[in-house]
mmCIF file of N, CA and C in Angstrom:
data_model
loop_
_atom_site.group_PDB
_atom_site.id
_atom_site.type_symbol
_atom_site.label_atom_id
_atom_site.label_comp_id
_atom_site.label_asym_id
_atom_site.label_seq_id
_atom_site.Cartn_x
_atom_site.Cartn_y
_atom_site.Cartn_z
ATOM 1 N N MET A 1 135.964 86.751 84.427
ATOM 2 C CA MET A 1 134.797 86.110 85.010
ATOM 3 C C MET A 1 133.649 86.125 83.995
ATOM 4 N N LYS A 2 133.064 84.987 83.809
ATOM 5 C CA LYS A 2 132.000 84.844 82.818
ATOM 6 C C LYS A 2 130.665 85.289 83.404
ATOM 7 N N LYS A 3 129.920 86.119 82.646
ATOM 8 C CA LYS A 3 128.598 86.579 83.063
ATOM 9 C C LYS A 3 127.586 85.448 82.915
ATOM 10 N N ARG A 4 126.716 85.345 83.906
ATOM 11 C CA ARG A 4 125.625 84.376 83.798
ATOM 12 C C ARG A 4 124.458 85.052 83.084
ATOM 13 N N ILE A 5 123.764 84.291 82.271
ATOM 14 C CA ILE A 5 122.660 84.799 81.474
ATOM 15 C C ILE A 5 121.358 84.146 81.953
ATOM 16 N N CYS A 6 120.308 84.959 82.068
ATOM 17 C CA CYS A 6 118.993 84.467 82.458
ATOM 18 C C CYS A 6 118.492 83.482 81.406
ATOM 19 N N VAL A 7 118.068 82.305 81.845
ATOM 20 C CA VAL A 7 117.610 81.273 80.919
ATOM 21 C C VAL A 7 116.268 81.620 80.281
ATOM 22 N N LYS A 8 115.564 82.580 80.860
ATOM 23 C CA LYS A 8 114.233 82.954 80.355
ATOM 24 C C LYS A 8 114.295 84.099 79.338
ATOM 25 N N CYS A 9 115.042 85.174 79.686
ATOM 26 C CA CYS A 9 114.988 86.376 78.837
ATOM 27 C C CYS A 9 116.333 86.781 78.238
ATOM 28 N N GLY A 10 117.424 86.221 78.711
ATOM 29 C CA GLY A 10 118.735 86.537 78.149
ATOM 30 C C GLY A 10 119.468 87.682 78.828
ATOM 31 N N ARG A 11 118.826 88.368 79.782
ATOM 32 C CA ARG A 11 119.526 89.421 80.526
ATOM 33 C C ARG A 11 120.502 88.791 81.517
ATOM 34 N N GLU A 12 121.236 89.622 82.212
ATOM 35 C CA GLU A 12 122.203 89.119 83.185
ATOM 36 C C GLU A 12 121.471 88.418 84.335
ATOM 37 N N ALA A 13 121.907 87.200 84.661
ATOM 38 C CA ALA A 13 121.303 86.433 85.756
ATOM 39 C C ALA A 13 121.871 86.922 87.081
ATOM 40 N N THR A 14 120.997 87.210 88.013
ATOM 41 C CA THR A 14 121.418 87.683 89.324
ATOM 42 C C THR A 14 121.021 86.721 90.436
ATOM 43 N N THR A 15 120.034 85.878 90.177
ATOM 44 C CA THR A 15 119.542 84.940 91.175
ATOM 45 C C THR A 15 119.487 83.561 90.543
ATOM 46 N N GLY A 16 120.487 82.744 90.811
ATOM 47 C CA GLY A 16 120.556 81.426 90.181
ATOM 48 C C GLY A 16 120.690 81.575 88.680
ATOM 49 N N SER A 17 119.774 81.000 87.927
ATOM 50 C CA SER A 17 119.796 81.059 86.469
ATOM 51 C C SER A 17 118.855 82.113 85.901
ATOM 52 N N TYR A 18 118.329 83.002 86.763
ATOM 53 C CA TYR A 18 117.338 83.986 86.337
ATOM 54 C C TYR A 18 117.772 85.404 86.705
ATOM 55 N N CYS A 19 117.293 86.377 85.923
ATOM 56 C CA CYS A 19 117.400 87.773 86.336
ATOM 57 C C CYS A 19 116.350 87.987 87.439
ATOM 58 N N ASP A 20 116.428 89.072 88.163
ATOM 59 C CA ASP A 20 115.479 89.307 89.263
ATOM 60 C C ASP A 20 114.030 89.325 88.769
ATOM 61 N N ASN A 21 113.769 89.973 87.619
ATOM 62 C CA ASN A 21 112.394 90.048 87.112
ATOM 63 C C ASN A 21 111.812 88.671 86.815
ATOM 64 N N CYS A 22 112.568 87.830 86.126
ATOM 65 C CA CYS A 22 112.069 86.490 85.790
ATOM 66 C C CYS A 22 111.958 85.620 87.039
ATOM 67 N N PHE A 23 112.882 85.769 87.969
ATOM 68 C CA PHE A 23 112.825 85.020 89.216
ATOM 69 C C PHE A 23 111.557 85.365 89.998
ATOM 70 N N LEU A 24 111.243 86.669 90.066
ATOM 71 C CA LEU A 24 110.062 87.094 90.817
ATOM 72 C C LEU A 24 108.759 86.664 90.137
ATOM 73 N N ARG A 25 108.750 86.596 88.812
ATOM 74 C CA ARG A 25 107.560 86.106 88.112
ATOM 75 C C ARG A 25 107.353 84.613 88.364
ATOM 76 N N LYS A 26 108.454 83.892 88.533
ATOM 77 C CA LYS A 26 108.419 82.439 88.720
ATOM 78 C C LYS A 26 108.086 82.050 90.164
ATOM 79 N N ASN A 27 108.455 82.873 91.138
ATOM 80 C CA ASN A 27 108.284 82.565 92.551
ATOM 81 C C ASN A 27 107.280 83.517 93.195
ATOM 82 N N LYS A 28 106.481 83.015 94.095
ATOM 83 C CA LYS A 28 105.447 83.803 94.753
ATOM 84 C C LYS A 28 105.892 84.179 96.166
ATOM 85 N N LEU A 29 105.492 85.373 96.609
ATOM 86 C CA LEU A 29 105.789 85.819 97.967
ATOM 87 C C LEU A 29 105.050 84.950 98.977
ATOM 88 N N PHE A 30 103.811 84.597 98.659
ATOM 89 C CA PHE A 30 103.025 83.735 99.528
ATOM 90 C C PHE A 30 101.960 83.028 98.699
ATOM 91 N N VAL A 31 101.390 81.990 99.262
ATOM 92 C CA VAL A 31 100.293 81.269 98.640
ATOM 93 C C VAL A 31 99.187 81.164 99.682
ATOM 94 N N ILE A 32 97.972 81.377 99.255
ATOM 95 C CA ILE A 32 96.823 81.195 100.141
ATOM 96 C C ILE A 32 95.673 80.639 99.309
ATOM 97 N N LYS A 33 95.094 79.568 99.803
ATOM 98 C CA LYS A 33 93.957 78.967 99.113
ATOM 99 C C LYS A 33 92.682 79.651 99.565
ATOM 100 N N ASN A 34 91.649 79.570 98.744
ATOM 101 C CA ASN A 34 90.342 80.089 99.138
ATOM 102 C C ASN A 34 89.886 79.387 100.405
ATOM 103 N N PHE A 35 89.213 80.125 101.271
ATOM 104 C CA PHE A 35 88.687 79.519 102.482
ATOM 105 C C PHE A 35 87.377 80.193 102.859
ATOM 106 N N ASP A 36 86.614 79.503 103.679
ATOM 107 C CA ASP A 36 85.322 80.010 104.134
ATOM 108 C C ASP A 36 85.354 80.224 105.638
ATOM 109 N N ILE A 37 84.683 81.251 106.080
ATOM 110 C CA ILE A 37 84.451 81.508 107.491
ATOM 111 C C ILE A 37 82.942 81.664 107.647
ATOM 112 N N VAL A 38 82.377 80.954 108.588
ATOM 113 C CA VAL A 38 80.952 81.081 108.867
ATOM 114 C C VAL A 38 80.802 82.006 110.065
ATOM 115 N N VAL A 39 80.018 83.073 109.891
ATOM 116 C CA VAL A 39 79.776 84.037 110.966
ATOM 117 C C VAL A 39 78.275 84.068 111.258
ATOM 118 N N CYS A 40 77.926 83.937 112.538
ATOM 119 C CA CYS A 40 76.525 83.974 112.938
ATOM 120 C C CYS A 40 76.012 85.409 112.856
ATOM 121 N N ASP A 41 74.930 85.623 112.091
ATOM 122 C CA ASP A 41 74.335 86.953 111.959
ATOM 123 C C ASP A 41 73.727 87.457 113.270
ATOM 124 N N ILE A 42 73.355 86.553 114.139
ATOM 125 C CA ILE A 42 72.682 86.932 115.377
ATOM 126 C C ILE A 42 73.685 87.325 116.470
ATOM 127 N N CYS A 43 74.643 86.442 116.760
ATOM 128 C CA CYS A 43 75.535 86.708 117.896
ATOM 129 C C CYS A 43 76.936 87.145 117.483
ATOM 130 N N GLY A 44 77.312 86.969 116.216
ATOM 131 C CA GLY A 44 78.631 87.388 115.758
ATOM 132 C C GLY A 44 79.727 86.369 115.990
ATOM 133 N N SER A 45 79.401 85.218 116.589
ATOM 134 C CA SER A 45 80.397 84.157 116.750
ATOM 135 C C SER A 45 80.790 83.645 115.368
ATOM 136 N N TRP A 46 81.980 83.054 115.268
ATOM 137 C CA TRP A 46 82.424 82.562 113.963
ATOM 138 C C TRP A 46 82.974 81.157 114.090
ATOM 139 N N TYR A 47 82.938 80.435 112.967
ATOM 140 C CA TYR A 47 83.259 79.009 112.965
ATOM 141 C C TYR A 47 84.425 78.712 112.034
ATOM 142 N N ASP A 48 85.417 77.998 112.565
ATOM 143 C CA ASP A 48 86.512 77.399 111.802
ATOM 144 C C ASP A 48 86.899 76.132 112.546
ATOM 145 N N ARG A 49 86.258 75.027 112.201
ATOM 146 C CA ARG A 49 86.397 73.737 112.869
ATOM 147 C C ARG A 49 85.805 73.714 114.278
ATOM 148 N N LYS A 50 85.643 74.874 114.891
ATOM 149 C CA LYS A 50 84.918 74.999 116.155
ATOM 150 C C LYS A 50 84.421 76.438 116.250
ATOM 151 N N TRP A 51 83.459 76.680 117.106
ATOM 152 C CA TRP A 51 82.908 78.022 117.266
ATOM 153 C C TRP A 51 83.833 78.860 118.134
ATOM 154 N N HIS A 52 84.008 80.122 117.722
ATOM 155 C CA HIS A 52 84.837 81.075 118.462
ATOM 156 C C HIS A 52 83.959 82.228 118.918
ATOM 157 N N LYS A 53 84.400 82.913 119.957
ATOM 158 C CA LYS A 53 83.616 84.029 120.497
ATOM 159 C C LYS A 53 83.457 85.144 119.461
ATOM 160 N N LYS A 54 82.522 85.991 119.730
ATOM 161 C CA LYS A 54 82.222 87.132 118.845
ATOM 162 C C LYS A 54 83.452 88.031 118.721
ATOM 163 N N GLU A 55 83.782 88.391 117.495
ATOM 164 C CA GLU A 55 84.868 89.326 117.211
ATOM 165 C C GLU A 55 84.459 90.163 116.016
ATOM 166 N N HIS A 56 85.106 91.294 115.853
ATOM 167 C CA HIS A 56 84.859 92.128 114.681
ATOM 168 C C HIS A 56 85.318 91.360 113.446
ATOM 169 N N ILE A 57 84.580 91.443 112.359
ATOM 170 C CA ILE A 57 84.866 90.658 111.154
ATOM 171 C C ILE A 57 86.272 90.919 110.618
ATOM 172 N N ASP A 58 86.798 92.149 110.722
ATOM 173 C CA ASP A 58 88.162 92.420 110.252
ATOM 174 C C ASP A 58 89.188 91.617 111.031
ATOM 175 N N THR A 59 88.988 91.486 112.345
ATOM 176 C CA THR A 59 89.909 90.706 113.183
ATOM 177 C C THR A 59 89.860 89.234 112.798
ATOM 178 N N VAL A 60 88.663 88.733 112.560
ATOM 179 C CA VAL A 60 88.483 87.334 112.167
ATOM 180 C C VAL A 60 89.178 87.077 110.834
ATOM 181 N N ILE A 61 88.954 87.949 109.868
ATOM 182 C CA ILE A 61 89.557 87.779 108.536
ATOM 183 C C ILE A 61 91.075 87.806 108.637
ATOM 184 N N GLU A 62 91.629 88.762 109.385
ATOM 185 C CA GLU A 62 93.083 88.859 109.517
ATOM 186 C C GLU A 62 93.668 87.603 110.159
ATOM 187 N N LYS A 63 93.038 87.095 111.206
ATOM 188 C CA LYS A 63 93.514 85.868 111.856
ATOM 189 C C LYS A 63 93.517 84.696 110.873
ATOM 190 N N MET A 64 92.452 84.567 110.084
ATOM 191 C CA MET A 64 92.359 83.455 109.144
ATOM 192 C C MET A 64 93.369 83.590 108.000
ATOM 193 N N ILE A 65 93.593 84.806 107.526
ATOM 194 C CA ILE A 65 94.587 85.010 106.471
ATOM 195 C C ILE A 65 95.953 84.560 106.968
ATOM 196 N N ILE A 66 96.321 84.998 108.167
ATOM 197 C CA ILE A 66 97.626 84.627 108.723
ATOM 198 C C ILE A 66 97.720 83.116 108.923
ATOM 199 N N LYS A 67 96.632 82.505 109.388
ATOM 200 C CA LYS A 67 96.613 81.056 109.624
ATOM 201 C C LYS A 67 96.745 80.273 108.314
ATOM 202 N N LYS A 68 96.075 80.730 107.263
ATOM 203 C CA LYS A 68 96.032 79.992 105.993
ATOM 204 C C LYS A 68 97.198 80.313 105.059
ATOM 205 N N MET A 69 97.908 81.407 105.308
ATOM 206 C CA MET A 69 98.985 81.841 104.425
ATOM 207 C C MET A 69 100.186 80.903 104.536
ATOM 208 N N LYS A 70 100.701 80.485 103.392
ATOM 209 C CA LYS A 70 101.890 79.631 103.350
ATOM 210 C C LYS A 70 103.002 80.414 102.672
ATOM 211 N N THR A 71 104.131 80.538 103.371
ATOM 212 C CA THR A 71 105.274 81.234 102.794
ATOM 213 C C THR A 71 106.550 80.808 103.497
ATOM 214 N N LYS A 72 107.642 80.848 102.766
ATOM 215 C CA LYS A 72 108.962 80.651 103.360
ATOM 216 C C LYS A 72 109.759 81.954 103.246
ATOM 217 N N ASN A 73 109.067 82.995 102.822
ATOM 218 C CA ASN A 73 109.692 84.294 102.596
ATOM 219 C C ASN A 73 109.373 85.246 103.738
ATOM 220 N N ARG A 74 109.942 86.425 103.674
ATOM 221 C CA ARG A 74 109.760 87.424 104.725
ATOM 222 C C ARG A 74 108.724 88.455 104.269
ATOM 223 N N ILE A 75 107.591 88.492 104.963
ATOM 224 C CA ILE A 75 106.543 89.471 104.677
ATOM 225 C C ILE A 75 106.680 90.591 105.696
ATOM 226 N N GLU A 76 106.840 91.814 105.194
ATOM 227 C CA GLU A 76 107.064 92.946 106.073
ATOM 228 C C GLU A 76 105.809 93.772 106.304
ATOM 229 N N GLN A 77 104.887 93.748 105.357
ATOM 230 C CA GLN A 77 103.670 94.545 105.485
ATOM 231 C C GLN A 77 102.535 93.815 104.791
ATOM 232 N N MET A 78 101.362 93.791 105.455
ATOM 233 C CA MET A 78 100.198 93.137 104.863
ATOM 234 C C MET A 78 98.973 94.012 105.107
ATOM 235 N N THR A 79 98.214 94.240 104.047
ATOM 236 C CA THR A 79 96.931 94.927 104.171
ATOM 237 C C THR A 79 95.897 94.115 103.401
ATOM 238 N N PHE A 80 94.656 94.267 103.791
ATOM 239 C CA PHE A 80 93.599 93.613 103.027
ATOM 240 C C PHE A 80 92.401 94.533 102.933
ATOM 241 N N ASN A 81 91.699 94.391 101.828
ATOM 242 C CA ASN A 81 90.462 95.130 101.595
ATOM 243 C C ASN A 81 89.361 94.111 101.404
ATOM 244 N N LYS A 82 88.232 94.365 102.026
ATOM 245 C CA LYS A 82 87.119 93.435 101.889
ATOM 246 C C LYS A 82 85.945 94.113 101.194
ATOM 247 N N LYS A 83 85.228 93.316 100.430
ATOM 248 C CA LYS A 83 84.032 93.808 99.751
ATOM 249 C C LYS A 83 82.933 92.779 100.003
ATOM 250 N N LYS A 84 81.828 93.231 100.576
ATOM 251 C CA LYS A 84 80.724 92.319 100.867
ATOM 252 C C LYS A 84 79.878 92.150 99.616
ATOM 253 N N ILE A 85 79.666 90.890 99.254
ATOM 254 C CA ILE A 85 78.846 90.538 98.105
ATOM 255 C C ILE A 85 77.804 89.541 98.611
ATOM 256 N N GLY A 86 76.582 90.017 98.801
ATOM 257 C CA GLY A 86 75.543 89.165 99.389
ATOM 258 C C GLY A 86 75.902 88.845 100.829
ATOM 259 N N ASN A 87 76.006 87.552 101.129
ATOM 260 C CA ASN A 87 76.406 87.156 102.471
ATOM 261 C C ASN A 87 77.862 86.682 102.525
ATOM 262 N N LYS A 88 78.654 87.076 101.525
ATOM 263 C CA LYS A 88 80.063 86.681 101.459
ATOM 264 C C LYS A 88 80.943 87.914 101.333
ATOM 265 N N TYR A 89 82.217 87.733 101.644
ATOM 266 C CA TYR A 89 83.204 88.789 101.464
ATOM 267 C C TYR A 89 84.218 88.344 100.434
ATOM 268 N N LYS A 90 84.606 89.270 99.580
ATOM 269 C CA LYS A 90 85.717 89.044 98.658
ATOM 270 C C LYS A 90 86.878 89.856 99.218
ATOM 271 N N ILE A 91 88.017 89.207 99.433
ATOM 272 C CA ILE A 91 89.167 89.827 100.087
ATOM 273 C C ILE A 91 90.302 89.986 99.090
ATOM 274 N N ARG A 92 90.907 91.157 99.086
ATOM 275 C CA ARG A 92 92.115 91.406 98.287
ATOM 276 C C ARG A 92 93.251 91.628 99.279
ATOM 277 N N ILE A 93 94.280 90.791 99.176
ATOM 278 C CA ILE A 93 95.421 90.863 100.085
ATOM 279 C C ILE A 93 96.593 91.496 99.343
ATOM 280 N N GLN A 94 97.220 92.482 99.960
ATOM 281 C CA GLN A 94 98.429 93.092 99.403
ATOM 282 C C GLN A 94 99.544 92.941 100.435
ATOM 283 N N CYS A 95 100.663 92.412 99.983
ATOM 284 C CA CYS A 95 101.803 92.203 100.871
ATOM 285 C C CYS A 95 103.060 92.782 100.255
ATOM 286 N N LYS A 96 103.934 93.243 101.122
ATOM 287 C CA LYS A 96 105.275 93.652 100.716
ATOM 288 C C LYS A 96 106.246 92.801 101.506
ATOM 289 N N GLY A 97 107.293 92.346 100.813
ATOM 290 C CA GLY A 97 108.265 91.504 101.490
ATOM 291 C C GLY A 97 109.393 91.134 100.566
ATOM 292 N N PHE A 98 110.115 90.089 100.939
ATOM 293 C CA PHE A 98 111.296 89.650 100.212
ATOM 294 C C PHE A 98 111.195 88.172 99.899
ATOM 295 N N ILE A 99 111.464 87.817 98.646
ATOM 296 C CA ILE A 99 111.507 86.432 98.231
ATOM 297 C C ILE A 99 112.964 86.000 98.243
ATOM 298 N N ASP A 100 113.299 85.052 99.091
ATOM 299 C CA ASP A 100 114.670 84.557 99.164
ATOM 300 C C ASP A 100 114.987 83.799 97.890
ATOM 301 N N PRO A 101 116.128 83.934 97.317
ATOM 302 C CA PRO A 101 117.329 84.626 97.779
ATOM 303 C C PRO A 101 117.542 85.997 97.155
ATOM 304 N N CYS A 102 116.494 86.657 96.676
ATOM 305 C CA CYS A 102 116.668 87.998 96.095
ATOM 306 C C CYS A 102 117.211 88.958 97.129
ATOM 307 N N LYS A 103 117.992 89.898 96.679
ATOM 308 C CA LYS A 103 118.612 90.876 97.573
ATOM 309 C C LYS A 103 117.745 92.099 97.785
ATOM 310 N N GLU A 104 116.881 92.443 96.812
ATOM 311 C CA GLU A 104 116.084 93.666 96.867
ATOM 312 C C GLU A 104 114.665 93.391 97.298
#
């Protein structure tokens, strides 16, 4: 049986024409574009195409991340950290999951 070789680095190919490392560098677990959420400083209501009732900002951010996230892969764990900069938040999303068709 002939060994398949990764077209990128020359190691043994395990996923199509790539080794797992090159495959994972080429494919993303998820994609999310930048987005804005408007939150009223007075009442706490928030806006995304329409006004929604007051909620804690972490709940709002989590709902929007899930809504905006695009993936065909399996995400098993998601955490986010927020940092307030002026009247905006900068969010760092960390996810663990599996990119199909990788086995690990």
